[in-house]
Amino acid sequence: RQVREGHGLDGQEKRCRDFAKFHNLGIEKVFRDAGVSGGIIEREGIQALLNYISLKGGYSVIVDDLSRFARHVVDHFTLKKAIKDSGNTLVCVNMKLDDTPDGEFIETIMAASAQLERTRNRQQVCNRMLARMQMGYWTFDCPPGYKYVKATNGGKILALDEPKASI
């Protein structure tokens, strides 16, 4: 839904472009993962980025926010290491990444914070779905032979979708 209705990716790209311009960095290519969770390391855009930069070092990989880069501490440092090992640098718009003990500590906290946010959000969604189910609502895609109809109290409930339901 964020891809269809939101402008989050456009905003992130603008911030990265503005950062690059301010720091006199050219932009050679943009990699996007539209509609894919940052909690997944095997994203098409991330894999394309890693393949692209592995051919040539010296790139600055610019991300808007560490939570947009990866939402798991291990994934964050796995990706950062892959970028560094290929002779490139990870740069974050809203945070200076320092290769000092203190800098790495703060970066670890920020990566852990992104992981915490992702797992808390998942927990919230699951809890709300369970509560809706306990109230008699179906929270998943319609099973064959059913359709959603508006409930009198708002929301949607399942109803038979004839003639499909009889089949």
Short mmCIF file of C-alpha atoms in Angstrom, two decimals:
data_model
loop_
_atom_site.label_atom_id
_atom_site.label_comp_id
_atom_site.label_asym_id
_atom_site.label_seq_id
_atom_site.Cartn_x
_atom_site.Cartn_y
_atom_site.Cartn_z
CA ARG A 1 0.00 0.00 0.00
CA GLN A 2 2.88 2.37 0.73
CA VAL A 3 4.07 1.92 -2.85
CA ARG A 4 0.62 2.73 -4.32
CA GLU A 5 -0.45 5.52 -1.96
CA GLY A 6 2.68 6.88 -0.32
CA HIS A 7 5.68 8.87 -1.36
CA GLY A 8 8.16 7.39 1.11
CA LEU A 9 10.59 6.06 -1.47
CA ASP A 10 10.53 9.34 -3.41
CA GLY A 11 11.24 11.24 -0.20
CA GLN A 12 14.10 8.93 0.72
CA GLU A 13 15.60 9.27 -2.75
CA LYS A 14 15.34 13.07 -2.62
CA ARG A 15 17.12 13.19 0.72
CA CYS A 16 19.89 10.96 -0.66
CA ARG A 17 20.20 13.08 -3.81
CA ASP A 18 20.34 16.29 -1.75
CA PHE A 19 23.00 14.73 0.50
CA ALA A 20 25.06 13.66 -2.53
CA LYS A 21 24.80 17.13 -4.07
CA PHE A 22 25.81 18.83 -0.81
CA HIS A 23 28.86 16.54 -0.52
CA ASN A 24 29.76 16.78 -4.23
CA LEU A 25 29.06 13.10 -4.83
CA GLY A 26 27.80 12.04 -8.22
CA ILE A 27 24.88 9.64 -8.49
CA GLU A 28 25.50 6.81 -10.88
CA LYS A 29 22.58 4.52 -10.07
CA VAL A 30 19.61 4.25 -7.70
CA PHE A 31 18.52 0.92 -6.23
CA ARG A 32 14.98 0.56 -4.86
CA ASP A 33 13.11 -2.18 -3.07
CA ALA A 34 9.53 -0.99 -3.51
CA GLY A 35 7.04 -2.87 -1.39
CA VAL A 36 9.62 -5.19 0.18
CA SER A 37 10.33 -5.20 3.90
CA GLY A 38 13.68 -3.95 5.13
CA GLY A 39 13.58 -6.98 7.40
CA ILE A 40 14.55 -9.16 4.45
CA ILE A 41 18.19 -9.23 3.35
CA GLU A 42 17.49 -11.08 0.08
CA ARG A 43 15.82 -8.05 -1.52
CA GLU A 44 16.16 -7.59 -5.26
CA GLY A 45 17.45 -4.02 -4.98
CA ILE A 46 20.02 -4.87 -2.30
CA GLN A 47 21.30 -7.85 -4.30
CA ALA A 48 21.49 -5.71 -7.47
CA LEU A 49 23.41 -3.07 -5.52
CA LEU A 50 25.91 -5.61 -4.17
CA ASN A 51 26.43 -7.09 -7.64
CA TYR A 52 26.87 -3.64 -9.17
CA ILE A 53 29.42 -2.35 -6.68
CA SER A 54 31.37 -5.61 -6.63
CA LEU A 55 32.61 -4.78 -10.14
CA LYS A 56 34.29 -1.55 -9.11
CA GLY A 57 35.32 0.00 -5.80
CA GLY A 58 35.22 3.60 -4.70
CA TYR A 59 31.46 4.05 -4.46
CA SER A 60 29.65 5.74 -1.61
CA VAL A 61 26.45 3.80 -0.98
CA ILE A 62 24.05 6.41 0.38
CA VAL A 63 21.06 5.41 2.50
CA ASP A 64 18.48 7.78 3.94
CA ASP A 65 18.24 6.05 7.32
CA LEU A 66 19.79 2.92 8.81
CA SER A 67 16.31 1.51 9.44
CA ARG A 68 15.65 1.70 5.67
CA PHE A 69 18.88 -0.21 4.97
CA ALA A 70 18.30 -3.24 7.19
CA ARG A 71 16.04 -4.02 10.11
CA HIS A 72 18.10 -6.74 11.71
CA VAL A 73 21.45 -6.16 13.40
CA VAL A 74 23.17 -9.15 11.78
CA ASP A 75 21.83 -8.19 8.33
CA HIS A 76 22.97 -4.60 8.81
CA PHE A 77 26.56 -5.57 9.53
CA THR A 78 26.55 -8.34 6.89
CA LEU A 79 25.55 -5.80 4.24
CA LYS A 80 27.93 -3.16 5.55
CA LYS A 81 30.80 -5.68 5.46
CA ALA A 82 29.93 -6.71 1.88
CA ILE A 83 29.99 -3.03 0.85
CA LYS A 84 33.32 -2.43 2.62
CA ASP A 85 34.91 -5.67 1.36
CA SER A 86 34.18 -4.60 -2.23
CA GLY A 87 36.10 -1.35 -1.67
CA ASN A 88 33.07 0.86 -1.13
CA THR A 89 31.66 2.91 1.75
CA LEU A 90 28.25 2.98 3.42
CA VAL A 91 27.05 6.53 4.06
CA CYS A 92 23.91 7.50 5.97
CA VAL A 93 22.08 10.80 5.44
CA ASN A 94 20.92 11.25 9.03
CA MET A 95 23.89 9.78 10.89
CA LYS A 96 27.66 9.90 10.52
CA LEU A 97 29.03 6.36 10.51
CA ASP A 98 32.42 6.34 12.24
CA ASP A 99 34.81 3.39 12.21
CA THR A 100 35.73 4.06 15.83
CA PRO A 101 34.75 1.97 18.85
CA ASP A 102 32.24 4.63 19.92
CA GLY A 103 30.91 5.05 16.38
CA GLU A 104 30.44 1.30 15.94
CA PHE A 105 28.68 1.12 19.31
CA ILE A 106 26.21 3.87 18.34
CA GLU A 107 25.68 2.24 14.93
CA THR A 108 24.96 -1.10 16.64
CA ILE A 109 22.40 0.59 18.88
CA MET A 110 20.74 2.21 15.86
CA ALA A 111 20.64 -1.11 13.98
CA ALA A 112 19.22 -2.81 17.09
CA SER A 113 16.64 -0.04 17.38
CA ALA A 114 15.50 -0.71 13.79
CA GLN A 115 15.25 -4.41 14.63
CA LEU A 116 13.25 -3.65 17.77
CA GLU A 117 10.88 -1.39 15.81
CA ARG A 118 10.33 -4.12 13.20
CA THR A 119 9.65 -6.86 15.75
CA ARG A 120 7.40 -4.63 17.87
CA ASN A 121 5.43 -3.61 14.78
CA ARG A 122 5.00 -7.28 13.83
CA GLN A 123 3.82 -8.07 17.35
CA GLN A 124 1.33 -5.19 17.24
CA VAL A 125 -0.07 -6.31 13.89
CA CYS A 126 -0.45 -9.89 15.10
CA ASN A 127 -2.15 -8.76 18.33
CA ARG A 128 -4.59 -6.54 16.43
CA MET A 129 -5.37 -9.27 13.90
CA LEU A 130 -6.03 -11.71 16.74
CA ALA A 131 -8.33 -9.22 18.49
CA ARG A 132 -10.26 -8.64 15.25
CA MET A 133 -10.61 -12.40 14.75
CA GLN A 134 -11.87 -12.79 18.33
CA MET A 135 -14.50 -10.16 17.51
CA GLY A 136 -15.67 -12.32 14.60
CA TYR A 137 -13.84 -10.60 11.74
CA TRP A 138 -11.79 -12.41 9.14
CA THR A 139 -8.38 -10.73 8.82
CA PHE A 140 -6.97 -12.60 5.84
CA ASP A 141 -7.74 -12.79 2.13
CA CYS A 142 -11.22 -14.06 1.37
CA PRO A 143 -11.45 -17.82 1.03
CA PRO A 144 -12.97 -19.12 -2.23
CA GLY A 145 -16.73 -18.59 -2.33
CA TYR A 146 -16.71 -15.60 0.03
CA LYS A 147 -16.45 -11.84 -0.33
CA TYR A 148 -16.09 -8.91 2.01
CA VAL A 149 -19.16 -6.77 2.73
CA LYS A 150 -19.41 -3.66 4.89
CA ALA A 151 -20.50 -4.36 8.44
CA THR A 152 -23.09 -2.13 10.14
CA ASN A 153 -20.53 -1.07 12.76
CA GLY A 154 -17.84 -0.32 10.18
CA GLY A 155 -15.17 -2.65 8.96
CA LYS A 156 -15.82 -5.63 6.74
CA ILE A 157 -17.15 -9.12 7.32
CA LEU A 158 -17.20 -12.26 5.20
CA ALA A 159 -20.35 -13.14 3.29
CA LEU A 160 -21.17 -15.88 0.84
CA ASP A 161 -20.41 -14.98 -2.76
CA GLU A 162 -22.99 -16.79 -4.83
CA PRO A 163 -22.86 -18.63 -7.16
CA LYS A 164 -19.19 -19.32 -6.32
CA ALA A 165 -20.09 -20.36 -2.76
CA SER A 166 -22.39 -23.17 -3.94
CA ILE A 167 -19.67 -24.56 -6.16
#
